[in-house]
C-alpha cells in the first residue's frame, strides 16, 4: 500500500512541476513580446517609448445647443 502512495506523490509532483514550467515559459514569451521592439518597416525597428494615455481634445459646443 505504501508503494502506491509514493507513485501517486511522484506523479503529482511531476505534474505540478510541468504546470510551473509551462507557466514560466508563458511568462517569458509574454515578457519578450511586450519588451522587444516591433518592426515598423521590413528593414527597421520601431523606436521604443511609453504610450500616452489621454482623451481627445475638447470640442466647443455648436452654436444654439442647449447642453450643460
PDB file of N, CA and C in Angstrom:
ATOM      1  N   UNK A   1       0.815  -1.185   0.000  1.00  0.00           N
ATOM      2  CA  UNK A   1       0.000   0.000   0.000  1.00  0.00           C
ATOM      3  C   UNK A   1       0.866   1.260   0.000  1.00  0.00           C
ATOM      4  N   UNK A   2       1.968   1.219   0.727  1.00  0.00           N
ATOM      5  CA  UNK A   2       2.819   2.392   0.835  1.00  0.00           C
ATOM      6  C   UNK A   2       3.496   2.718  -0.498  1.00  0.00           C
ATOM      7  N   UNK A   3       3.858   1.712  -1.280  1.00  0.00           N
ATOM      8  CA  UNK A   3       4.499   1.941  -2.559  1.00  0.00           C
ATOM      9  C   UNK A   3       3.584   2.667  -3.534  1.00  0.00           C
ATOM     10  N   UNK A   4       2.304   2.384  -3.507  1.00  0.00           N
ATOM     11  CA  UNK A   4       1.338   3.047  -4.373  1.00  0.00           C
ATOM     12  C   UNK A   4       1.239   4.536  -4.028  1.00  0.00           C
ATOM     13  N   UNK A   5       1.302   4.862  -2.756  1.00  0.00           N
ATOM     14  CA  UNK A   5       1.219   6.262  -2.324  1.00  0.00           C
ATOM     15  C   UNK A   5       2.439   7.039  -2.830  1.00  0.00           C
ATOM     16  N   UNK A   6       3.605   6.415  -2.845  1.00  0.00           N
ATOM     17  CA  UNK A   6       4.813   7.072  -3.337  1.00  0.00           C
ATOM     18  C   UNK A   6       4.691   7.363  -4.828  1.00  0.00           C
ATOM     19  N   UNK A   7       4.128   6.436  -5.592  1.00  0.00           N
ATOM     20  CA  UNK A   7       3.961   6.649  -7.027  1.00  0.00           C
ATOM     21  C   UNK A   7       2.980   7.788  -7.292  1.00  0.00           C
ATOM     22  N   UNK A   8       1.910   7.855  -6.493  1.00  0.00           N
ATOM     23  CA  UNK A   8       0.941   8.931  -6.665  1.00  0.00           C
ATOM     24  C   UNK A   8       1.584  10.263  -6.306  1.00  0.00           C
ATOM     25  N   UNK A   9       2.387  10.293  -5.247  1.00  0.00           N
ATOM     26  CA  UNK A   9       3.066  11.522  -4.844  1.00  0.00           C
ATOM     27  C   UNK A   9       4.051  11.996  -5.891  1.00  0.00           C
ATOM     28  N   UNK A  10       4.795  11.079  -6.500  1.00  0.00           N
ATOM     29  CA  UNK A  10       5.760  11.499  -7.520  1.00  0.00           C
ATOM     30  C   UNK A  10       5.046  11.943  -8.790  1.00  0.00           C
ATOM     31  N   UNK A  11       3.934  11.320  -9.123  1.00  0.00           N
ATOM     32  CA  UNK A  11       3.168  11.749 -10.293  1.00  0.00           C
ATOM     33  C   UNK A  11       2.586  13.140 -10.067  1.00  0.00           C
ATOM     34  N   UNK A  12       2.136  13.412  -8.861  1.00  0.00           N
ATOM     35  CA  UNK A  12       1.607  14.736  -8.533  1.00  0.00           C
ATOM     36  C   UNK A  12       2.705  15.786  -8.602  1.00  0.00           C
ATOM     37  N   UNK A  13       3.855  15.460  -8.049  1.00  0.00           N
ATOM     38  CA  UNK A  13       4.974  16.405  -8.084  1.00  0.00           C
ATOM     39  C   UNK A  13       5.422  16.654  -9.518  1.00  0.00           C
ATOM     40  N   UNK A  14       5.450  15.617 -10.338  1.00  0.00           N
ATOM     41  CA  UNK A  14       5.844  15.766 -11.733  1.00  0.00           C
ATOM     42  C   UNK A  14       4.839  16.629 -12.490  1.00  0.00           C
ATOM     43  N   UNK A  15       3.559  16.443 -12.228  1.00  0.00           N
ATOM     44  CA  UNK A  15       2.542  17.247 -12.903  1.00  0.00           C
ATOM     45  C   UNK A  15       2.609  18.709 -12.451  1.00  0.00           C
ATOM     46  N   UNK A  16       2.812  18.947 -11.170  1.00  0.00           N
ATOM     47  CA  UNK A  16       2.952  20.316 -10.683  1.00  0.00           C
ATOM     48  C   UNK A  16       4.190  20.992 -11.268  1.00  0.00           C
ATOM     49  N   UNK A  17       5.269  20.242 -11.377  1.00  0.00           N
ATOM     50  CA  UNK A  17       6.482  20.782 -11.986  1.00  0.00           C
ATOM     51  C   UNK A  17       6.237  21.152 -13.447  1.00  0.00           C
ATOM     52  N   UNK A  18       5.493  20.324 -14.163  1.00  0.00           N
ATOM     53  CA  UNK A  18       5.159  20.618 -15.554  1.00  0.00           C
ATOM     54  C   UNK A  18       4.303  21.881 -15.654  1.00  0.00           C
ATOM     55  N   UNK A  19       3.330  22.046 -14.766  1.00  0.00           N
ATOM     56  CA  UNK A  19       2.473  23.229 -14.776  1.00  0.00           C
ATOM     57  C   UNK A  19       3.288  24.484 -14.491  1.00  0.00           C
ATOM     58  N   UNK A  20       4.175  24.423 -13.507  1.00  0.00           N
ATOM     59  CA  UNK A  20       5.010  25.579 -13.172  1.00  0.00           C
ATOM     60  C   UNK A  20       5.964  25.904 -14.322  1.00  0.00           C
ATOM     61  N   UNK A  21       6.518  24.882 -14.959  1.00  0.00           N
ATOM     62  CA  UNK A  21       7.417  25.110 -16.089  1.00  0.00           C
ATOM     63  C   UNK A  21       6.673  25.747 -17.256  1.00  0.00           C
ATOM     64  N   UNK A  22       5.468  25.295 -17.545  1.00  0.00           N
ATOM     65  CA  UNK A  22       4.691  25.884 -18.634  1.00  0.00           C
ATOM     66  C   UNK A  22       4.309  27.329 -18.305  1.00  0.00           C
ATOM     67  N   UNK A  23       4.004  27.616 -17.057  1.00  0.00           N
ATOM     68  CA  UNK A  23       3.692  28.995 -16.663  1.00  0.00           C
ATOM     69  C   UNK A  23       4.917  29.890 -16.826  1.00  0.00           C
ATOM     70  N   UNK A  24       6.087  29.382 -16.469  1.00  0.00           N
ATOM     71  CA  UNK A  24       7.315  30.170 -16.615  1.00  0.00           C
ATOM     72  C   UNK A  24       7.614  30.444 -18.087  1.00  0.00           C
ATOM     73  N   UNK A  25       7.421  29.457 -18.939  1.00  0.00           N
ATOM     74  CA  UNK A  25       7.643  29.652 -20.373  1.00  0.00           C
ATOM     75  C   UNK A  25       6.653  30.683 -20.913  1.00  0.00           C
ATOM     76  N   UNK A  26       5.409  30.629 -20.476  1.00  0.00           N
ATOM     77  CA  UNK A  26       4.417  31.604 -20.914  1.00  0.00           C
ATOM     78  C   UNK A  26       4.770  33.010 -20.479  1.00  0.00           C
ATOM     79  N   UNK A  27       5.253  33.168 -19.251  1.00  0.00           N
ATOM     80  CA  UNK A  27       5.663  34.486 -18.778  1.00  0.00           C
ATOM     81  C   UNK A  27       6.864  35.011 -19.555  1.00  0.00           C
ATOM     82  N   UNK A  28       7.802  34.144 -19.865  1.00  0.00           N
ATOM     83  CA  UNK A  28       8.960  34.568 -20.660  1.00  0.00           C
ATOM     84  C   UNK A  28       8.546  35.014 -22.055  1.00  0.00           C
ATOM     85  N   UNK A  29       7.645  34.281 -22.677  1.00  0.00           N
ATOM     86  CA  UNK A  29       7.178  34.669 -24.007  1.00  0.00           C
ATOM     87  C   UNK A  29       6.398  35.983 -23.964  1.00  0.00           C
ATOM     88  N   UNK A  30       5.564  36.160 -22.947  1.00  0.00           N
ATOM     89  CA  UNK A  30       4.811  37.410 -22.824  1.00  0.00           C
ATOM     90  C   UNK A  30       5.747  38.587 -22.576  1.00  0.00           C
ATOM     91  N   UNK A  31       6.776  38.380 -21.759  1.00  0.00           N
ATOM     92  CA  UNK A  31       7.752  39.442 -21.498  1.00  0.00           C
ATOM     93  C   UNK A  31       8.519  39.787 -22.772  1.00  0.00           C
ATOM     94  N   UNK A  32       8.903  38.782 -23.524  1.00  0.00           N
ATOM     95  CA  UNK A  32       9.622  39.033 -24.775  1.00  0.00           C
ATOM     96  C   UNK A  32       8.738  39.788 -25.761  1.00  0.00           C
ATOM     97  N   UNK A  33       7.467  39.429 -25.849  1.00  0.00           N
ATOM     98  CA  UNK A  33       6.564  40.112 -26.770  1.00  0.00           C
ATOM     99  C   UNK A  33       6.301  41.545 -26.341  1.00  0.00           C
ATOM    100  N   UNK A  34       6.288  41.793 -25.031  1.00  0.00           N
ATOM    101  CA  UNK A  34       5.980  43.135 -24.538  1.00  0.00           C
ATOM    102  C   UNK A  34       7.163  44.086 -24.653  1.00  0.00           C
ATOM    103  N   UNK A  35       8.378  43.592 -24.501  1.00  0.00           N
ATOM    104  CA  UNK A  35       9.517  44.493 -24.389  1.00  0.00           C
ATOM    105  C   UNK A  35      10.480  44.474 -25.575  1.00  0.00           C
ATOM    106  N   UNK A  36      10.231  43.653 -26.576  1.00  0.00           N
ATOM    107  CA  UNK A  36      11.082  43.707 -27.765  1.00  0.00           C
ATOM    108  C   UNK A  36      10.489  44.700 -28.748  1.00  0.00           C
ATOM    109  N   UNK A  37      11.308  45.417 -29.483  1.00  0.00           N
ATOM    110  CA  UNK A  37      10.765  46.391 -30.435  1.00  0.00           C
ATOM    111  C   UNK A  37      10.071  45.694 -31.603  1.00  0.00           C
ATOM    112  N   UNK A  38       8.960  46.269 -32.012  1.00  0.00           N
ATOM    113  CA  UNK A  38       8.201  45.721 -33.133  1.00  0.00           C
ATOM    114  C   UNK A  38       8.614  46.456 -34.400  1.00  0.00           C
ATOM    115  N   UNK A  39       8.857  45.754 -35.492  1.00  0.00           N
ATOM    116  CA  UNK A  39       9.301  46.423 -36.715  1.00  0.00           C
ATOM    117  C   UNK A  39       8.194  47.264 -37.345  1.00  0.00           C
ATOM    118  N   UNK A  40       8.560  48.486 -37.741  1.00  0.00           N
ATOM    119  CA  UNK A  40       7.625  49.370 -38.432  1.00  0.00           C
ATOM    120  C   UNK A  40       7.707  49.106 -39.931  1.00  0.00           C
ATOM    121  N   UNK A  41       8.920  48.986 -40.407  1.00  0.00           N
ATOM    122  CA  UNK A  41       9.144  48.676 -41.817  1.00  0.00           C
ATOM    123  C   UNK A  41       9.878  47.339 -41.887  1.00  0.00           C
ATOM    124  N   UNK A  42       9.854  46.697 -43.033  1.00  0.00           N
ATOM    125  CA  UNK A  42      10.533  45.398 -43.122  1.00  0.00           C
ATOM    126  C   UNK A  42      12.016  45.443 -42.754  1.00  0.00           C
ATOM    127  N   UNK A  43      12.674  46.586 -42.944  1.00  0.00           N
ATOM    128  CA  UNK A  43      14.103  46.643 -42.674  1.00  0.00           C
ATOM    129  C   UNK A  43      14.476  47.295 -41.361  1.00  0.00           C
ATOM    130  N   UNK A  44      13.527  47.920 -40.668  1.00  0.00           N
ATOM    131  CA  UNK A  44      13.883  48.672 -39.468  1.00  0.00           C
ATOM    132  C   UNK A  44      13.042  48.267 -38.269  1.00  0.00           C
ATOM    133  N   UNK A  45      13.346  48.881 -37.152  1.00  0.00           N
ATOM    134  CA  UNK A  45      12.578  48.596 -35.945  1.00  0.00           C
ATOM    135  C   UNK A  45      11.972  49.883 -35.414  1.00  0.00           C
ATOM    136  N   UNK A  46      10.910  49.748 -34.660  1.00  0.00           N
ATOM    137  CA  UNK A  46      10.201  50.900 -34.112  1.00  0.00           C
ATOM    138  C   UNK A  46      10.953  51.468 -32.921  1.00  0.00           C
ATOM    139  N   UNK A  47      10.907  52.772 -32.759  1.00  0.00           N
ATOM    140  CA  UNK A  47      11.510  53.343 -31.556  1.00  0.00           C
ATOM    141  C   UNK A  47      10.674  52.973 -30.334  1.00  0.00           C
ATOM    142  N   UNK A  48      11.335  52.700 -29.233  1.00  0.00           N
ATOM    143  CA  UNK A  48      10.594  52.326 -28.032  1.00  0.00           C
ATOM    144  C   UNK A  48      10.256  53.570 -27.237  1.00  0.00           C
ATOM    145  N   UNK A  49       9.159  53.529 -26.545  1.00  0.00           N
ATOM    146  CA  UNK A  49       8.734  54.651 -25.724  1.00  0.00           C
ATOM    147  C   UNK A  49       7.419  54.337 -25.036  1.00  0.00           C
ATOM    148  N   UNK A  50       7.064  55.179 -24.094  1.00  0.00           N
ATOM    149  CA  UNK A  50       5.819  54.990 -23.363  1.00  0.00           C
ATOM    150  C   UNK A  50       4.640  55.476 -24.194  1.00  0.00           C
ATOM    151  N   UNK A  51       3.497  54.888 -23.950  1.00  0.00           N
ATOM    152  CA  UNK A  51       2.278  55.296 -24.622  1.00  0.00           C
ATOM    153  C   UNK A  51       1.577  56.310 -23.734  1.00  0.00           C
ATOM    154  N   UNK A  52       1.217  57.477 -24.306  1.00  0.00           N
ATOM    155  CA  UNK A  52       0.484  58.483 -23.540  1.00  0.00           C
ATOM    156  C   UNK A  52      -0.993  58.121 -23.509  1.00  0.00           C
ATOM    157  N   UNK A  53      -1.568  58.223 -22.328  1.00  0.00           N
ATOM    158  CA  UNK A  53      -2.986  57.946 -22.178  1.00  0.00           C
ATOM    159  C   UNK A  53      -3.709  59.269 -21.974  1.00  0.00           C
ATOM    160  N   UNK A  54      -4.370  59.740 -23.003  1.00  0.00           N
ATOM    161  CA  UNK A  54      -5.157  60.962 -22.894  1.00  0.00           C
ATOM    162  C   UNK A  54      -6.321  60.876 -23.859  1.00  0.00           C
ATOM    163  N   UNK A  55      -7.367  61.614 -23.549  1.00  0.00           N
ATOM    164  CA  UNK A  55      -8.557  61.600 -24.377  1.00  0.00           C
ATOM    165  C   UNK A  55      -8.439  62.590 -25.526  1.00  0.00           C
ATOM    166  N   UNK A  56      -9.445  62.603 -26.382  1.00  0.00           N
ATOM    167  CA  UNK A  56      -9.434  63.554 -27.485  1.00  0.00           C
ATOM    168  C   UNK A  56      -9.587  64.981 -26.954  1.00  0.00           C
ATOM    169  N   UNK A  57      -9.161  65.969 -27.734  1.00  0.00           N
ATOM    170  CA  UNK A  57      -9.288  67.348 -27.276  1.00  0.00           C
ATOM    171  C   UNK A  57     -10.757  67.746 -27.147  1.00  0.00           C
ATOM    172  N   UNK A  58     -11.031  68.666 -26.207  1.00  0.00           N
ATOM    173  CA  UNK A  58     -12.401  69.146 -26.029  1.00  0.00           C
ATOM    174  C   UNK A  58     -12.812  69.955 -27.249  1.00  0.00           C
ATOM    175  N   UNK A  59     -14.015  69.712 -27.697  1.00  0.00           N
ATOM    176  CA  UNK A  59     -14.534  70.484 -28.821  1.00  0.00           C
ATOM    177  C   UNK A  59     -15.582  71.451 -28.302  1.00  0.00           C
ATOM    178  N   UNK A  60     -15.619  72.653 -28.827  1.00  0.00           N
ATOM    179  CA  UNK A  60     -16.638  73.606 -28.362  1.00  0.00           C
ATOM    180  C   UNK A  60     -18.027  73.158 -28.809  1.00  0.00           C
ATOM    181  N   UNK A  61     -19.040  73.528 -28.004  1.00  0.00           N
ATOM    182  CA  UNK A  61     -20.411  73.196 -28.363  1.00  0.00           C
ATOM    183  C   UNK A  61     -20.825  74.015 -29.573  1.00  0.00           C
ATOM    184  N   UNK A  62     -21.587  73.393 -30.475  1.00  0.00           N
ATOM    185  CA  UNK A  62     -22.067  74.154 -31.630  1.00  0.00           C
ATOM    186  C   UNK A  62     -23.029  75.262 -31.188  1.00  0.00           C
ATOM    187  N   UNK A  63     -23.094  76.315 -31.961  1.00  0.00           N
ATOM    188  CA  UNK A  63     -23.974  77.436 -31.626  1.00  0.00           C
ATOM    189  C   UNK A  63     -25.418  76.979 -31.580  1.00  0.00           C
ATOM    190  N   UNK A  64     -26.133  77.429 -30.564  1.00  0.00           N
ATOM    191  CA  UNK A  64     -27.546  77.088 -30.435  1.00  0.00           C
ATOM    192  C   UNK A  64     -27.806  75.796 -29.683  1.00  0.00           C
ATOM    193  N   UNK A  65     -26.781  75.108 -29.198  1.00  0.00           N
ATOM    194  CA  UNK A  65     -27.039  73.877 -28.453  1.00  0.00           C
ATOM    195  C   UNK A  65     -27.412  74.231 -27.021  1.00  0.00           C
ATOM    196  N   UNK A  66     -28.169  73.353 -26.382  1.00  0.00           N
ATOM    197  CA  UNK A  66     -28.627  73.609 -25.010  1.00  0.00           C
ATOM    198  C   UNK A  66     -27.999  72.629 -24.029  1.00  0.00           C
ATOM    199  N   UNK A  67     -26.824  72.179 -24.320  1.00  0.00           N
ATOM    200  CA  UNK A  67     -26.170  71.239 -23.415  1.00  0.00           C
ATOM    201  C   UNK A  67     -25.620  71.970 -22.216  1.00  0.00           C
ATOM    202  N   UNK A  68     -25.499  71.271 -21.105  1.00  0.00           N
ATOM    203  CA  UNK A  68     -24.822  71.869 -19.989  1.00  0.00           C
ATOM    204  C   UNK A  68     -25.650  71.978 -18.809  1.00  0.00           C
TER     205      UNK A  68
END
